[in-house]
Tab-separated table of N, CA, C and O in Angstrom:
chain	number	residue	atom	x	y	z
A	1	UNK	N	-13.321	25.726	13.499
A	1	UNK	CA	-12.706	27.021	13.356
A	1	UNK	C	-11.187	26.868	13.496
A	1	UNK	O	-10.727	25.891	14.087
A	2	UNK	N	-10.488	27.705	13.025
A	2	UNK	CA	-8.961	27.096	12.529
A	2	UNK	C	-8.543	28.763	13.478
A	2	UNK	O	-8.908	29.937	13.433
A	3	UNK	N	-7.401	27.760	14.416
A	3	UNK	CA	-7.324	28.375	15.685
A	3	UNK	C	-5.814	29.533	15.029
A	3	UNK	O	-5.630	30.488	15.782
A	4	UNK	N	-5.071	29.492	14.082
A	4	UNK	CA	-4.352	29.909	13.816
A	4	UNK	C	-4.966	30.885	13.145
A	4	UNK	O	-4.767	32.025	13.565
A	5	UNK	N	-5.658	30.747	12.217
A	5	UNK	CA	-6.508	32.495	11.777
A	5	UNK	C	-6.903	33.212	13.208
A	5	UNK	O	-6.570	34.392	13.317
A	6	UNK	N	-7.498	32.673	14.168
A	6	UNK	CA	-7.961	33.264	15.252
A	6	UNK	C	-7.099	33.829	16.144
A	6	UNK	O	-7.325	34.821	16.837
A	7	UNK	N	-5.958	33.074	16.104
A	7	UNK	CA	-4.982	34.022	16.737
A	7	UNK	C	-4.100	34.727	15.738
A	7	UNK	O	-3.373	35.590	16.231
A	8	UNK	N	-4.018	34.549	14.509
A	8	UNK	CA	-3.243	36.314	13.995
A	8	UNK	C	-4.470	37.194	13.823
A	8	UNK	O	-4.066	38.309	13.492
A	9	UNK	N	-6.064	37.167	13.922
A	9	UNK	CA	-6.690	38.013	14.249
A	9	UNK	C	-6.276	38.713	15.739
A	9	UNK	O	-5.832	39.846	15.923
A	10	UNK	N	-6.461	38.052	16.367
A	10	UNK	CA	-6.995	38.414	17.559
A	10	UNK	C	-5.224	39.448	17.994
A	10	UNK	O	-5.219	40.372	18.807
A	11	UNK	N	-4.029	39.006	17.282
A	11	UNK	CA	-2.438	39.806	17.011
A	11	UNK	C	-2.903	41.236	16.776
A	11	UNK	O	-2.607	42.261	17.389
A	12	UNK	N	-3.786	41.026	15.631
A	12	UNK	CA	-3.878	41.843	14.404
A	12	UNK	C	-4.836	43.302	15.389
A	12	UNK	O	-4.668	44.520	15.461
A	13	UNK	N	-5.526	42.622	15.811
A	13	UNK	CA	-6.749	43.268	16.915
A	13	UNK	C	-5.723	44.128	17.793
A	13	UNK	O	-5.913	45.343	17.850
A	14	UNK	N	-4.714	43.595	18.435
A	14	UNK	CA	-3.515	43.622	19.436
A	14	UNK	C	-3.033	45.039	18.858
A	14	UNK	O	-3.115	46.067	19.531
A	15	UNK	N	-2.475	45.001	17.431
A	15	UNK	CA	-1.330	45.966	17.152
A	15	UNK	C	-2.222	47.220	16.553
A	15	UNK	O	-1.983	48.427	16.589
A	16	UNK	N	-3.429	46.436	15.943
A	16	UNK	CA	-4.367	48.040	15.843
A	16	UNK	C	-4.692	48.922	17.040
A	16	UNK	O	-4.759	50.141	16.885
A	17	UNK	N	-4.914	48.315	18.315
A	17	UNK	CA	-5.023	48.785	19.234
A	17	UNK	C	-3.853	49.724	20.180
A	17	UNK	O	-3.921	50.849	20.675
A	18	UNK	N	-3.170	49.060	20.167
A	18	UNK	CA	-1.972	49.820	20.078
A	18	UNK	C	-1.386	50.709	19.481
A	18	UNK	O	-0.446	51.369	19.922
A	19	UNK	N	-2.092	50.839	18.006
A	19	UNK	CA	-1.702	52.090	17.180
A	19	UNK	C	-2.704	53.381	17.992
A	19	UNK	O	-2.414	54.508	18.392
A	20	UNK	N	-3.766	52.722	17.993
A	20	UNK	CA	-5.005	53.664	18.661
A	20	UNK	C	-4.138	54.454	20.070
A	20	UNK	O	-3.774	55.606	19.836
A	21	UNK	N	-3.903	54.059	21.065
A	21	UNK	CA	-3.500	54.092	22.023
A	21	UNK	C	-2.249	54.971	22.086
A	21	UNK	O	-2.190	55.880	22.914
A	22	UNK	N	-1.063	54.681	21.077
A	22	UNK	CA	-0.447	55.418	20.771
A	22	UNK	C	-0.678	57.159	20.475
A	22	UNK	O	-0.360	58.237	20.978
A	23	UNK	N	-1.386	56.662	19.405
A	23	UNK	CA	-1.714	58.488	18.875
A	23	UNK	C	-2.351	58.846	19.962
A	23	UNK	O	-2.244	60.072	19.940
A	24	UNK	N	-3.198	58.445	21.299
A	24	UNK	CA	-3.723	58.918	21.903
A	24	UNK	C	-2.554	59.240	22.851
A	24	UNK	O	-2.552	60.471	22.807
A	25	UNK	N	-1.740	58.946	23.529
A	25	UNK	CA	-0.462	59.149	24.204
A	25	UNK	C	0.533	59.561	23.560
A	25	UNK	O	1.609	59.573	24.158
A	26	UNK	N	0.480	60.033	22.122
A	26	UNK	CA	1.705	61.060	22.005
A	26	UNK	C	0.392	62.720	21.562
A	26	UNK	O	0.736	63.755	20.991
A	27	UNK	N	-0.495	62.505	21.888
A	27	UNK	CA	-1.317	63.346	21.625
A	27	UNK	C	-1.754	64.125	20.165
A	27	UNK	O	-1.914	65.317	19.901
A	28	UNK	N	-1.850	63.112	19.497
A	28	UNK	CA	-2.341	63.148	17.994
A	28	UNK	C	-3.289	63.750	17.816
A	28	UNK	O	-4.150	63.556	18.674
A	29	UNK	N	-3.701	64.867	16.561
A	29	UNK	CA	-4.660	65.056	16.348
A	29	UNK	C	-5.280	65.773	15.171
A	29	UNK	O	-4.434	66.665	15.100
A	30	UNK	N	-6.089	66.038	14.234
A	30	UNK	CA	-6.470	66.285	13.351
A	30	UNK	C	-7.601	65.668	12.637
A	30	UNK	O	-8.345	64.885	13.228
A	31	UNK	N	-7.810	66.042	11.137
A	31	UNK	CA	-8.643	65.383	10.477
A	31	UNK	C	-8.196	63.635	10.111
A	31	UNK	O	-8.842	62.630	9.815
A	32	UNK	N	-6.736	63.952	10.322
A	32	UNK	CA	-6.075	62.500	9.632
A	32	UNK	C	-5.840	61.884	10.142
A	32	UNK	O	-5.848	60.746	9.672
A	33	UNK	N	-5.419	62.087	11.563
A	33	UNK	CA	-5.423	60.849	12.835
A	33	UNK	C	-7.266	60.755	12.997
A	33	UNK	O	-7.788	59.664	13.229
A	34	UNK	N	-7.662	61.356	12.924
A	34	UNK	CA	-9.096	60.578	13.092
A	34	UNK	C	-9.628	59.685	11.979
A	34	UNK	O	-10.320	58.668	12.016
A	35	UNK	N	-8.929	60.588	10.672
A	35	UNK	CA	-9.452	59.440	9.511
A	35	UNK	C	-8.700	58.324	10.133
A	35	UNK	O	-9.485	57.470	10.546
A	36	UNK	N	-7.503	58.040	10.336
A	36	UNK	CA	-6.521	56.665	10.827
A	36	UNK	C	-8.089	56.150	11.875
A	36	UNK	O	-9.018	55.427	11.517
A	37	UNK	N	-7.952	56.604	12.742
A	37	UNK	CA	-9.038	56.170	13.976
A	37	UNK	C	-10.384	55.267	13.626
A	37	UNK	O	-10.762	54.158	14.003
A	38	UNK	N	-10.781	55.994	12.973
A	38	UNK	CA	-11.925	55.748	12.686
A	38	UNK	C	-12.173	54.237	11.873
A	38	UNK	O	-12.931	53.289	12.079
A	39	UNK	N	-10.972	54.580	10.697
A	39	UNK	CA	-10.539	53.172	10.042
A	39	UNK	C	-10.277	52.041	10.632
A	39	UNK	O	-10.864	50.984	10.405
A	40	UNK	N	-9.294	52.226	11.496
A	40	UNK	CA	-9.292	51.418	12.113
A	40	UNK	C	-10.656	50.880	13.411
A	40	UNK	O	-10.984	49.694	13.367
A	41	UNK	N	-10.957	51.279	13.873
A	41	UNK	CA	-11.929	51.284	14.744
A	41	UNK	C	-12.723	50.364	13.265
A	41	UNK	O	-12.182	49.261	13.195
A	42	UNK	N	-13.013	50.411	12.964
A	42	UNK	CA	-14.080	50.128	11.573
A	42	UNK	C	-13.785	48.662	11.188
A	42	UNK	O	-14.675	47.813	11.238
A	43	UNK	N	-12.298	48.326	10.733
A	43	UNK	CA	-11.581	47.078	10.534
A	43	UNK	C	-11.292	46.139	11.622
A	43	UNK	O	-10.915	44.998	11.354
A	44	UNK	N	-11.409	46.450	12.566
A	44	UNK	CA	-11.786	45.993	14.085
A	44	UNK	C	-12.549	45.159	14.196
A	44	UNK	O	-12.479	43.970	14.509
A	45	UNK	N	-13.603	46.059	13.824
A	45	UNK	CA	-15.113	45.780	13.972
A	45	UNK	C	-15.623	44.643	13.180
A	45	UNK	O	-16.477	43.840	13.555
A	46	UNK	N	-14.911	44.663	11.865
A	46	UNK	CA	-15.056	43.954	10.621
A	46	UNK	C	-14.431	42.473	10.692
A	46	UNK	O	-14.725	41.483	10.022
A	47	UNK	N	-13.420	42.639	11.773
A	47	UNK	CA	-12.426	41.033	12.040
A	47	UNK	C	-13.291	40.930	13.297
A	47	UNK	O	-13.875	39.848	13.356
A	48	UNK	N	-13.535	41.765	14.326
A	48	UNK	CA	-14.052	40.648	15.133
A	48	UNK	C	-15.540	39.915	14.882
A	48	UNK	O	-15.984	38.794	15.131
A	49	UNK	N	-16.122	41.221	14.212
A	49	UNK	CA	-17.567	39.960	13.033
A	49	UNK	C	-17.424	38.981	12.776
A	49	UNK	O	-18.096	38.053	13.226
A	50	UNK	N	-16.637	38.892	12.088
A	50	UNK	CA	-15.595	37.769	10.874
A	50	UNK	C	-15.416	36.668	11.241
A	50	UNK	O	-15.958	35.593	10.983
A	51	UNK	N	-14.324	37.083	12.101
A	51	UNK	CA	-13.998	36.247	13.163
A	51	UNK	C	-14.533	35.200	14.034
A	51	UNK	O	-14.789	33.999	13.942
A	52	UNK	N	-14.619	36.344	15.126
A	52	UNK	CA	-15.249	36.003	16.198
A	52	UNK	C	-16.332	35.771	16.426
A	52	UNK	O	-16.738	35.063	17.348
A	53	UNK	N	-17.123	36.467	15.427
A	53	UNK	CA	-18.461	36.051	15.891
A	53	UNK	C	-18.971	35.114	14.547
A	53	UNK	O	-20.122	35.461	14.284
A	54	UNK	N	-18.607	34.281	13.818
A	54	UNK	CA	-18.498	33.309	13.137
A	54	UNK	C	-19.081	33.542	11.880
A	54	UNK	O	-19.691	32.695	11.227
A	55	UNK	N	-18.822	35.042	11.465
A	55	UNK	CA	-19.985	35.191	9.786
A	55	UNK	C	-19.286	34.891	8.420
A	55	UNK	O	-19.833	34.698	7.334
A	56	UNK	N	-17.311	34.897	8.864
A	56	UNK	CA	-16.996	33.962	7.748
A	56	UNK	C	-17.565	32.790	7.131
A	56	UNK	O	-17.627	32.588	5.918
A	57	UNK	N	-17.904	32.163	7.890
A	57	UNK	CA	-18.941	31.064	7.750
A	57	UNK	C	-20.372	31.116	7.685
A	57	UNK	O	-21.152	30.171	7.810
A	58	UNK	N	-20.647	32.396	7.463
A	58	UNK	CA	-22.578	32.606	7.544
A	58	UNK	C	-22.866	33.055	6.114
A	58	UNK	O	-21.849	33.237	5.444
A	59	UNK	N	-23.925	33.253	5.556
A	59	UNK	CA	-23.903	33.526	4.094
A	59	UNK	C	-24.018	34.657	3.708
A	59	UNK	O	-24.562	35.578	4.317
A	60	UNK	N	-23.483	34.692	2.591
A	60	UNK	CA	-22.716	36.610	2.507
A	60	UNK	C	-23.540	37.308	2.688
A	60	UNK	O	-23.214	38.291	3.354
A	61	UNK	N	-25.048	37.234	2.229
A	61	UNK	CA	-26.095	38.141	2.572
A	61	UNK	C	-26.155	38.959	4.640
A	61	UNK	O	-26.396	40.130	4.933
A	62	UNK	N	-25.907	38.040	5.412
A	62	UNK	CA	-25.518	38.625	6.780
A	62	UNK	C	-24.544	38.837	7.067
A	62	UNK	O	-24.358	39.112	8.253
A	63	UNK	N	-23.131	38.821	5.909
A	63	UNK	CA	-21.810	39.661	6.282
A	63	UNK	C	-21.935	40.805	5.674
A	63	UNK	O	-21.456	41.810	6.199
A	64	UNK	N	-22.658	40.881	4.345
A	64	UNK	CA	-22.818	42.543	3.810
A	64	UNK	C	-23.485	43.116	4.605
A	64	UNK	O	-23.211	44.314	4.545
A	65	UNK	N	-24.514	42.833	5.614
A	65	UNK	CA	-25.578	43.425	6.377
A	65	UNK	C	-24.496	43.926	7.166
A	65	UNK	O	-24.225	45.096	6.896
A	66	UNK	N	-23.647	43.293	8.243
A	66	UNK	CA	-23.107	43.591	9.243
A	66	UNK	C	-21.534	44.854	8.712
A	66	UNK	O	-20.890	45.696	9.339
A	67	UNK	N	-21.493	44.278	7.116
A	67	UNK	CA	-20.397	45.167	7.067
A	67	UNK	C	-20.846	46.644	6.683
A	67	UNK	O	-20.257	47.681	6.988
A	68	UNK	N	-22.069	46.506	5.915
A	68	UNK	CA	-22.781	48.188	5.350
A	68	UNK	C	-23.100	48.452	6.957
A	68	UNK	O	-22.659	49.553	7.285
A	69	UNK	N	-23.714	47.779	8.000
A	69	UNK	CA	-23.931	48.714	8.954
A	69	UNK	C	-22.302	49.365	9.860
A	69	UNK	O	-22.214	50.405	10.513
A	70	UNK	N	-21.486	48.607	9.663
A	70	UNK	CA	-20.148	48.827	9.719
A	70	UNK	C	-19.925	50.468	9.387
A	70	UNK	O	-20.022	51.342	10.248
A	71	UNK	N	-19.609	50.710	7.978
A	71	UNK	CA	-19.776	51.784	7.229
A	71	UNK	C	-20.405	52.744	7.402
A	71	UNK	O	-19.928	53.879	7.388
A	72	UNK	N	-21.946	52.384	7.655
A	72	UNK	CA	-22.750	53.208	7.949
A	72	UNK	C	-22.452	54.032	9.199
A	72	UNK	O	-22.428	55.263	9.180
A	73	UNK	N	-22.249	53.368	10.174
A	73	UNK	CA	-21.701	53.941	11.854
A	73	UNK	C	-20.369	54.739	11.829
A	73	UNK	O	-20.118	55.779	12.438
A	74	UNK	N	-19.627	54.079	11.052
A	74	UNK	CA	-18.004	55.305	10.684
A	74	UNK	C	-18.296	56.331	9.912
A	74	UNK	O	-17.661	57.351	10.180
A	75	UNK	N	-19.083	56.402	9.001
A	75	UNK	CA	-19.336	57.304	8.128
A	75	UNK	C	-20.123	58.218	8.882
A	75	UNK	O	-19.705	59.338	9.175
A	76	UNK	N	-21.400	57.732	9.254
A	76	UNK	CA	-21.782	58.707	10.481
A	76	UNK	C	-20.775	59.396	11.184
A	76	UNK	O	-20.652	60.478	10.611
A	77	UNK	N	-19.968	59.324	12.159
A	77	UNK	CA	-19.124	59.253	13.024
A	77	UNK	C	-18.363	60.372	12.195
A	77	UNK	O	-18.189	61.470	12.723
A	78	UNK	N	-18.000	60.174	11.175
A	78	UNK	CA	-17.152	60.841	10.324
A	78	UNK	C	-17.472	61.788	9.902
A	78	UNK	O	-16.564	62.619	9.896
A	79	UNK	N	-18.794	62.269	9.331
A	79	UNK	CA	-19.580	63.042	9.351
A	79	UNK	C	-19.553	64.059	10.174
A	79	UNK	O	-19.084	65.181	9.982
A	80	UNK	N	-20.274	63.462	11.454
A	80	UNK	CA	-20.600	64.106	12.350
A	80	UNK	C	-19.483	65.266	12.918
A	80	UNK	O	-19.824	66.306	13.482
A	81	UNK	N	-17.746	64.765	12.583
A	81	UNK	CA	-16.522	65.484	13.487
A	81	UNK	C	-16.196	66.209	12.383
A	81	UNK	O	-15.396	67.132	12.540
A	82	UNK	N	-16.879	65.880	10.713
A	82	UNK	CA	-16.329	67.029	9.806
A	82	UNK	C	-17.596	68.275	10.540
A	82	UNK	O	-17.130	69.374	10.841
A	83	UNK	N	-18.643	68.111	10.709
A	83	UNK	CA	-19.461	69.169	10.883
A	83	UNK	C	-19.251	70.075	12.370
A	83	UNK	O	-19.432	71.274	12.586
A	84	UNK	N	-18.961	69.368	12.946
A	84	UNK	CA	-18.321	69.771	14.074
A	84	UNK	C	-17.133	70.373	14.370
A	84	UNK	O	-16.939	71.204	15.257
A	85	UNK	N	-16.315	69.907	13.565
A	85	UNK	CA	-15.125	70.908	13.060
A	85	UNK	C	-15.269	72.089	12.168
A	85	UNK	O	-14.567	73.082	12.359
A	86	UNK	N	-16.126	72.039	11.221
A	86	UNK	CA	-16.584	73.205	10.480
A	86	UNK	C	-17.232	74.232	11.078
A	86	UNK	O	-17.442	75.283	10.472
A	87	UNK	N	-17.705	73.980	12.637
A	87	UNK	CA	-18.285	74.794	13.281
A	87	UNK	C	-17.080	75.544	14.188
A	87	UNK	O	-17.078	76.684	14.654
A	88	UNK	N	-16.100	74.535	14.265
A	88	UNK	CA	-15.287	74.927	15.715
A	88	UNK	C	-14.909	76.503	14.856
A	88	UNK	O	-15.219	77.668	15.108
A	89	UNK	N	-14.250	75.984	13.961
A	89	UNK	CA	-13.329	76.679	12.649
A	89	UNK	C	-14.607	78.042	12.543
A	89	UNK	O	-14.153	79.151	12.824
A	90	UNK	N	-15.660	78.008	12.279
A	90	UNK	CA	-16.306	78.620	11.191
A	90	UNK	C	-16.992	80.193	13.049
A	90	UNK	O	-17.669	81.219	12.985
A	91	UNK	N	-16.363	79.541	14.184
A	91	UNK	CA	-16.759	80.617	15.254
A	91	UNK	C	-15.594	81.139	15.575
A	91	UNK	O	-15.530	82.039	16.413
């Protein structure tokens, strides 16, 4: 494993997190900081797979698995705060 991809991941991990953290401490909020959120949270997820848990190297059939369930969980997620917002709005 080639330690220099692993550490501008693990940077990369660093400054997304920090974006997160941010909008949460200047008190961000809407449909579009959550779309940001969520994305990110998602691409996260997708490098430390990748990554860290070694599926660059596994055969694509168990990186599409891990990345559609990826998708699947944000999209849920995403879902779930449009309907929930349509309710806040709609009382």
């Amino acid at each position: 494993m080639n330690t220099r991809t692993l550490d501008l991941t693990f940077a990369a991990l660093l400054v997304a997190t920090f974006i997160t953290w941010f909008l949460g401490e200047q008190g961000a909020h809407g449909p579009m900081t959550a779309a940001v959120l969520l994305g990110l949270a998602g691409i996260k997820g997708w490098w430390v797979a990748d990554e860290f848990m070694g599926l660059r190297h596994a055969a694509l059939h168990w990186r599409m698995i891990i990345l559609l369930w990826l998708i699947l969980v944000v999209a849920a997620i995403g879902i779930g705060l449009t309907i929930a917002a349509g309710m806040v709005i709609a009382d």
